[in-house]
mmCIF file of C-alpha atoms and ligand atoms in Angstrom:
data_model
loop_
_atom_site.group_PDB
_atom_site.id
_atom_site.type_symbol
_atom_site.label_atom_id
_atom_site.label_comp_id
_atom_site.label_asym_id
_atom_site.label_seq_id
_atom_site.Cartn_x
_atom_site.Cartn_y
_atom_site.Cartn_z
ATOM 1 C CA MET A 5 0.027 -0.127 0.058
ATOM 2 C CA ILE A 6 1.132 3.496 -0.810
ATOM 3 C CA GLN A 7 -0.695 5.342 1.994
ATOM 4 C CA PHE A 8 -2.914 7.408 0.286
ATOM 5 C CA LYS A 9 -5.895 8.657 2.556
ATOM 6 C CA PRO A 10 -9.251 7.639 1.696
ATOM 7 C CA VAL A 11 -11.332 10.641 0.399
ATOM 8 C CA LYS A 12 -14.047 11.939 2.596
ATOM 9 C CA THR A 13 -14.963 15.236 1.221
ATOM 10 C CA ASN A 14 -17.165 16.006 -1.570
ATOM 11 C CA ARG A 15 -14.361 17.387 -3.705
ATOM 12 C CA ILE A 16 -13.360 13.828 -4.662
ATOM 13 C CA PHE A 17 -11.669 14.435 -7.797
ATOM 14 C CA GLU A 18 -9.676 17.536 -6.626
ATOM 15 C CA ASP A 19 -8.610 15.689 -3.565
ATOM 16 C CA VAL A 20 -7.283 12.622 -5.517
ATOM 17 C CA LEU A 21 -5.481 15.163 -7.877
ATOM 18 C CA VAL A 22 -3.821 16.940 -5.347
ATOM 19 C CA GLN A 23 -2.572 13.837 -3.504
ATOM 20 C CA LEU A 24 -1.449 12.360 -6.607
ATOM 21 C CA LYS A 25 0.297 15.419 -7.699
ATOM 22 C CA ASP A 26 1.981 15.872 -4.252
ATOM 23 C CA SER A 27 3.291 12.384 -4.286
ATOM 24 C CA ILE A 28 5.061 13.124 -7.488
ATOM 25 C CA LEU A 29 6.421 16.627 -6.346
ATOM 26 C CA SER A 30 7.524 15.112 -3.034
ATOM 27 C CA GLY A 31 9.426 12.425 -4.959
ATOM 28 C CA ARG A 32 7.606 9.572 -3.801
ATOM 29 C CA PHE A 33 7.038 8.616 -7.384
ATOM 30 C CA LYS A 34 10.158 9.490 -9.365
ATOM 31 C CA PRO A 35 10.584 10.471 -13.095
ATOM 32 C CA GLY A 36 10.366 7.188 -15.089
ATOM 33 C CA GLU A 37 8.467 5.380 -12.377
ATOM 34 C CA LYS A 38 4.910 4.039 -13.157
ATOM 35 C CA LEU A 39 1.956 5.089 -10.986
ATOM 36 C CA PRO A 40 0.057 2.158 -9.499
ATOM 37 C CA SER A 41 -2.839 0.860 -11.724
ATOM 38 C CA GLU A 42 -6.201 2.371 -11.837
ATOM 39 C CA ARG A 43 -7.583 -0.623 -9.869
ATOM 40 C CA GLU A 44 -4.796 -0.419 -7.057
ATOM 41 C CA LEU A 45 -5.544 3.477 -6.713
ATOM 42 C CA SER A 46 -9.166 3.228 -6.759
ATOM 43 C CA LEU A 47 -8.884 0.514 -4.017
ATOM 44 C CA GLU A 48 -6.659 2.732 -1.929
ATOM 45 C CA PHE A 49 -8.535 6.088 -2.511
ATOM 46 C CA GLN A 50 -11.723 4.223 -2.209
ATOM 47 C CA VAL A 51 -13.275 6.008 -5.126
ATOM 48 C CA SER A 52 -14.377 4.797 -8.325
ATOM 49 C CA ARG A 53 -11.953 3.864 -11.098
ATOM 50 C CA GLY A 54 -13.573 6.576 -13.144
ATOM 51 C CA VAL A 55 -12.395 9.314 -10.696
ATOM 52 C CA ILE A 56 -8.937 7.702 -10.816
ATOM 53 C CA ARG A 57 -8.903 7.908 -14.672
ATOM 54 C CA GLU A 58 -10.018 11.618 -14.682
ATOM 55 C CA ALA A 59 -7.353 12.446 -12.057
ATOM 56 C CA ILE A 60 -4.578 10.775 -14.150
ATOM 57 C CA ARG A 61 -5.884 12.563 -17.256
ATOM 58 C CA ALA A 62 -5.686 15.929 -15.382
ATOM 59 C CA LEU A 63 -2.043 14.892 -14.390
ATOM 60 C CA GLU A 64 -1.235 14.159 -17.986
ATOM 61 C CA LEU A 65 -2.705 17.435 -19.218
ATOM 62 C CA ARG A 66 -0.382 19.393 -16.554
ATOM 63 C CA GLY A 67 2.675 17.526 -17.741
ATOM 64 C CA PHE A 68 3.061 15.297 -14.831
ATOM 65 C CA VAL A 69 2.785 11.951 -16.267
ATOM 66 C CA GLY A 70 2.848 10.585 -19.712
ATOM 67 C CA ILE A 71 0.432 7.583 -20.796
ATOM 68 C CA ARG A 72 1.949 4.551 -22.403
ATOM 69 C CA GLN A 73 0.118 1.975 -24.211
ATOM 70 C CA GLY A 74 0.845 -1.775 -24.376
ATOM 71 C CA PRO A 75 1.603 -4.461 -21.820
ATOM 72 C CA ALA A 76 3.975 -2.308 -19.749
ATOM 73 C CA GLY A 77 1.636 0.601 -20.237
ATOM 74 C CA GLY A 78 0.205 2.947 -17.681
ATOM 75 C CA ALA A 79 0.945 6.449 -16.229
ATOM 76 C CA TYR A 80 4.613 7.124 -16.017
ATOM 77 C CA VAL A 81 6.011 10.155 -14.095
ATOM 78 C CA THR A 82 7.593 12.563 -16.485
ATOM 79 C CA ASP A 83 10.707 14.533 -15.719
ATOM 80 C CA LEU A 84 9.649 17.724 -14.194
ATOM 81 C CA THR A 85 11.161 20.111 -16.706
ATOM 82 C CA PHE A 86 10.457 23.699 -17.454
ATOM 83 C CA ASN A 87 7.117 22.593 -19.286
ATOM 84 C CA GLN A 88 4.787 23.194 -16.481
ATOM 85 C CA VAL A 89 5.478 26.768 -16.510
ATOM 86 C CA GLY A 90 5.446 26.977 -20.195
ATOM 87 C CA ASN A 91 2.164 25.317 -20.339
ATOM 88 C CA ALA A 92 0.729 27.754 -17.890
ATOM 89 C CA PHE A 93 1.777 30.641 -20.031
ATOM 90 C CA LEU A 94 0.464 28.884 -23.070
ATOM 91 C CA ASP A 95 -2.946 28.610 -21.458
ATOM 92 C CA LEU A 96 -3.183 32.154 -20.993
ATOM 93 C CA PHE A 97 -1.915 32.929 -24.465
ATOM 94 C CA LYS A 98 -4.515 30.532 -25.747
ATOM 95 C CA THR A 99 -7.286 32.181 -23.949
ATOM 96 C CA ASN A 100 -6.344 35.615 -25.218
ATOM 97 C CA LYS A 101 -4.860 36.894 -21.885
ATOM 98 C CA LEU A 102 -1.454 37.243 -23.306
ATOM 99 C CA SER A 103 -0.552 38.618 -26.752
ATOM 100 C CA MET A 104 2.500 38.122 -28.855
ATOM 101 C CA GLN A 105 3.098 41.810 -28.472
ATOM 102 C CA ASP A 106 3.365 41.344 -24.640
ATOM 103 C CA ILE A 107 5.681 38.263 -25.090
ATOM 104 C CA ALA A 108 7.891 40.155 -27.685
ATOM 105 C CA GLN A 109 8.257 43.086 -25.403
ATOM 106 C CA VAL A 110 9.242 40.852 -22.434
ATOM 107 C CA ARG A 111 11.714 38.960 -24.689
ATOM 108 C CA LEU A 112 13.336 42.242 -25.732
ATOM 109 C CA HIS A 113 13.865 42.934 -22.131
ATOM 110 C CA VAL A 114 14.894 39.506 -21.037
ATOM 111 C CA GLU A 115 16.967 37.992 -23.726
ATOM 112 C CA PRO A 116 19.485 40.974 -24.002
ATOM 113 C CA GLU A 117 20.119 40.566 -20.225
ATOM 114 C CA VAL A 118 20.338 36.764 -20.607
ATOM 115 C CA ALA A 119 22.942 37.372 -23.164
ATOM 116 C CA ARG A 120 24.834 39.829 -21.148
ATOM 117 C CA GLN A 121 24.871 37.445 -18.055
ATOM 118 C CA ALA A 122 25.918 34.540 -20.389
ATOM 119 C CA ALA A 123 28.813 36.728 -21.517
ATOM 120 C CA LEU A 124 29.858 37.670 -17.940
ATOM 121 C CA ASN A 125 29.374 33.953 -16.826
ATOM 122 C CA PHE A 126 31.166 32.480 -19.809
ATOM 123 C CA ASN A 127 34.063 30.122 -19.505
ATOM 124 C CA THR A 128 35.685 27.819 -22.122
ATOM 125 C CA SER A 129 33.432 24.782 -21.169
ATOM 126 C CA HIS A 130 30.500 26.812 -22.780
ATOM 127 C CA GLU A 131 32.148 27.369 -26.125
ATOM 128 C CA ASP A 132 31.412 23.803 -27.334
ATOM 129 C CA ILE A 133 27.751 24.162 -26.394
ATOM 130 C CA LEU A 134 27.453 27.384 -28.245
ATOM 131 C CA MET A 135 29.123 26.342 -31.403
ATOM 132 C CA LYS A 136 27.304 23.087 -31.482
ATOM 133 C CA ALA A 137 24.132 24.957 -31.184
ATOM 134 C CA GLU A 138 24.977 26.969 -33.834
ATOM 135 C CA GLN A 139 26.016 24.380 -36.292
ATOM 136 C CA GLU A 140 22.923 22.435 -35.519
ATOM 137 C CA GLU A 141 21.041 25.205 -37.226
ATOM 138 C CA HIS A 142 22.427 24.460 -40.381
ATOM 139 C CA ILE A 143 21.459 20.790 -40.562
ATOM 140 C CA ASP A 144 18.650 19.883 -42.942
ATOM 141 C CA TYR A 145 15.357 19.802 -40.887
ATOM 142 C CA VAL A 146 13.069 16.912 -40.914
ATOM 143 C CA SER A 147 9.999 18.770 -39.765
ATOM 144 C CA TYR A 148 8.867 22.293 -38.639
ATOM 145 C CA GLU A 149 9.111 21.090 -35.090
ATOM 146 C CA ASP A 150 12.754 19.895 -35.662
ATOM 147 C CA ARG A 151 13.605 23.166 -37.540
ATOM 148 C CA ILE A 152 12.366 25.513 -34.605
ATOM 149 C CA ASP A 153 14.003 23.282 -32.146
ATOM 150 C CA ARG A 154 17.308 23.767 -33.987
ATOM 151 C CA LEU A 155 16.750 27.461 -34.496
ATOM 152 C CA THR A 156 16.095 28.191 -30.791
ATOM 153 C CA ARG A 157 19.075 26.142 -29.459
ATOM 154 C CA VAL A 158 21.279 29.084 -29.270
ATOM 155 C CA HIS A 159 18.560 31.059 -27.109
ATOM 156 C CA LYS A 160 18.143 27.882 -24.794
ATOM 157 C CA SER A 161 21.935 27.597 -24.446
ATOM 158 C CA LEU A 162 22.453 31.151 -23.480
ATOM 159 C CA ALA A 163 19.689 30.827 -20.800
ATOM 160 C CA ARG A 164 21.576 27.896 -19.500
ATOM 161 C CA ILE A 165 25.039 29.513 -19.635
ATOM 162 C CA CYS A 166 23.675 32.733 -17.952
ATOM 163 C CA GLY A 167 23.733 30.700 -14.628
ATOM 164 C CA ASN A 168 20.215 32.019 -13.366
ATOM 165 C CA GLN A 169 17.781 29.178 -13.523
ATOM 166 C CA PHE A 170 14.742 31.417 -13.098
ATOM 167 C CA PHE A 171 15.915 33.330 -16.413
ATOM 168 C CA GLU A 172 16.158 30.043 -18.076
ATOM 169 C CA VAL A 173 12.514 29.071 -16.983
ATOM 170 C CA ILE A 174 11.244 32.299 -18.405
ATOM 171 C CA VAL A 175 13.178 32.168 -21.686
ATOM 172 C CA ARG A 176 11.984 28.562 -22.292
ATOM 173 C CA SER A 177 8.443 29.561 -21.642
ATOM 174 C CA MET A 178 8.684 32.367 -24.050
ATOM 175 C CA LEU A 179 10.213 30.165 -26.811
ATOM 176 C CA MET A 180 7.376 27.569 -26.098
ATOM 177 C CA LEU A 181 4.897 30.374 -26.897
ATOM 178 C CA THR A 182 6.819 31.420 -29.932
ATOM 179 C CA ALA A 183 7.033 27.838 -31.103
ATOM 180 C CA GLU A 184 3.278 27.281 -30.843
ATOM 181 C CA VAL A 185 2.438 30.164 -32.951
ATOM 182 C CA VAL A 186 5.129 29.474 -35.765
ATOM 183 C CA LEU A 187 4.082 25.804 -35.835
ATOM 184 C CA THR A 188 0.549 26.548 -36.141
ATOM 185 C CA VAL A 189 0.949 28.921 -38.838
ATOM 186 C CA ALA A 190 4.106 27.521 -40.294
ATOM 187 C CA SER A 191 5.006 27.727 -43.825
ATOM 188 C CA ASP A 192 8.608 28.323 -45.268
ATOM 189 C CA HIS A 193 7.528 31.862 -45.783
ATOM 190 C CA ASP A 194 6.343 32.288 -42.235
ATOM 191 C CA LEU A 195 9.531 31.097 -40.416
ATOM 192 C CA LEU A 196 11.004 33.633 -38.194
ATOM 193 C CA HIS A 197 14.648 33.562 -39.237
ATOM 194 C CA GLY A 198 17.138 31.429 -40.995
ATOM 195 C CA PRO A 199 20.163 29.664 -39.766
ATOM 196 C CA GLY A 200 23.273 31.581 -39.026
ATOM 197 C CA GLU A 201 21.705 34.677 -37.450
ATOM 198 C CA HIS A 202 23.071 34.276 -33.933
ATOM 199 C CA GLN A 203 26.659 34.476 -34.915
ATOM 200 C CA GLY A 204 26.924 38.177 -33.618
ATOM 201 C CA VAL A 205 25.570 37.143 -30.292
ATOM 202 C CA ILE A 206 27.772 34.262 -29.972
ATOM 203 C CA GLN A 207 31.056 36.026 -30.840
ATOM 204 C CA ALA A 208 30.240 38.665 -28.083
ATOM 205 C CA VAL A 209 29.462 36.002 -25.530
ATOM 206 C CA ILE A 210 32.625 34.167 -26.294
ATOM 207 C CA SER A 211 34.674 37.181 -25.986
ATOM 208 C CA GLY A 212 33.036 37.971 -22.586
ATOM 209 C CA ASP A 213 31.522 41.254 -23.907
ATOM 210 C CA GLY A 214 28.450 41.562 -22.078
ATOM 211 C CA ASP A 215 27.196 45.125 -23.578
ATOM 212 C CA GLY A 216 28.105 43.660 -27.035
ATOM 213 C CA ALA A 217 25.972 40.476 -26.247
ATOM 214 C CA ALA A 218 22.960 42.397 -25.199
ATOM 215 C CA ARG A 219 23.085 44.615 -28.215
ATOM 216 C CA GLU A 220 23.346 41.812 -30.627
ATOM 217 C CA MET A 221 20.521 40.003 -28.996
ATOM 218 C CA ALA A 222 18.393 43.023 -28.996
ATOM 219 C CA ARG A 223 19.130 43.542 -32.614
ATOM 220 C CA HIS A 224 18.222 39.858 -33.349
ATOM 221 C CA LEU A 225 15.010 39.878 -31.749
ATOM 222 C CA GLN A 226 13.793 43.152 -33.077
ATOM 223 C CA GLN A 227 14.442 41.709 -36.624
ATOM 224 C CA PHE A 228 11.510 39.161 -36.240
ATOM 225 C CA SER A 229 9.339 40.170 -33.462
ATOM 226 C CA HIS A 230 7.319 42.347 -35.983
ATOM 227 C CA ASN A 231 6.798 39.116 -38.034
ATOM 228 C CA LEU A 232 5.891 37.081 -34.870
ATOM 229 C CA ILE A 233 3.332 39.666 -34.036
ATOM 230 C CA LYS A 234 1.866 39.435 -37.446
ATOM 231 C CA MET A 235 1.675 35.779 -37.387
ATOM 232 C CA GLU A 236 -0.309 35.982 -34.130
ATOM 233 C CA LYS A 237 -3.341 37.348 -36.294
ATOM 234 C CA THR A 238 -3.336 34.362 -38.461
ATOM 235 C CA TYR A 239 -3.068 31.991 -35.403
ATOM 236 C CA ARG A 240 -5.996 33.773 -33.670
ATOM 237 C CA GLN A 241 -8.075 33.407 -36.726
ATOM 238 C CA ARG A 242 -7.359 29.639 -36.972
ATOM 239 C CA TYR A 243 -8.683 29.390 -33.360
ATOM 240 C CA SER A 244 -11.592 31.735 -33.395
HETATM 241 ZN ZN1 ZN B 25 17.147 33.567 -32.807
#
């Protein structure tokens, strides 16, 4: 038995969800582990299997578990990454409470500062990461997902190198929003920028030039922000 408490309140579903979520957050179930089966959980919580199924679906939507099919199938705990925060922002964006204009403006404040910090925090072990991220932009892409992943690696690497994990969370969340819009309205014409456009930032970071890195990043963002804001219109039309 896993020591979940029987549910007594009338908020059965929420209670089950909170207990399951806490069991993951507290590390009782670790990334890669499988949650007990519906049947086991329903016995322990003393609720119907339908409630358990709903709670597990809610966990899946929030990114806490991934469902696998097949004989070894079930709800597996995902590695809690930055996705939760990104998904929360994404929900706000989808419900029209955030606009691309808002996001572009914040990116313009945050990412040059991230580039500056990356330059100040830079050591030789970071050079490989940046150069590799840059080279991967030039490899032929197999899908739009792959392409946008490659073209945002330098942004993600800088957020990693800057040494502040909260900056990294924010940058990755903003990139996730950008990717959502670009992928939804994607065509070659619509892609934000091609490969090779981060070289100015990378050179400034490698030479430890904080001001230069910030300036280059701001310049880079300004080049495609306008396009991104235009793409939002198409995106909203598709979802209205
Ligand atoms: Zn870029």
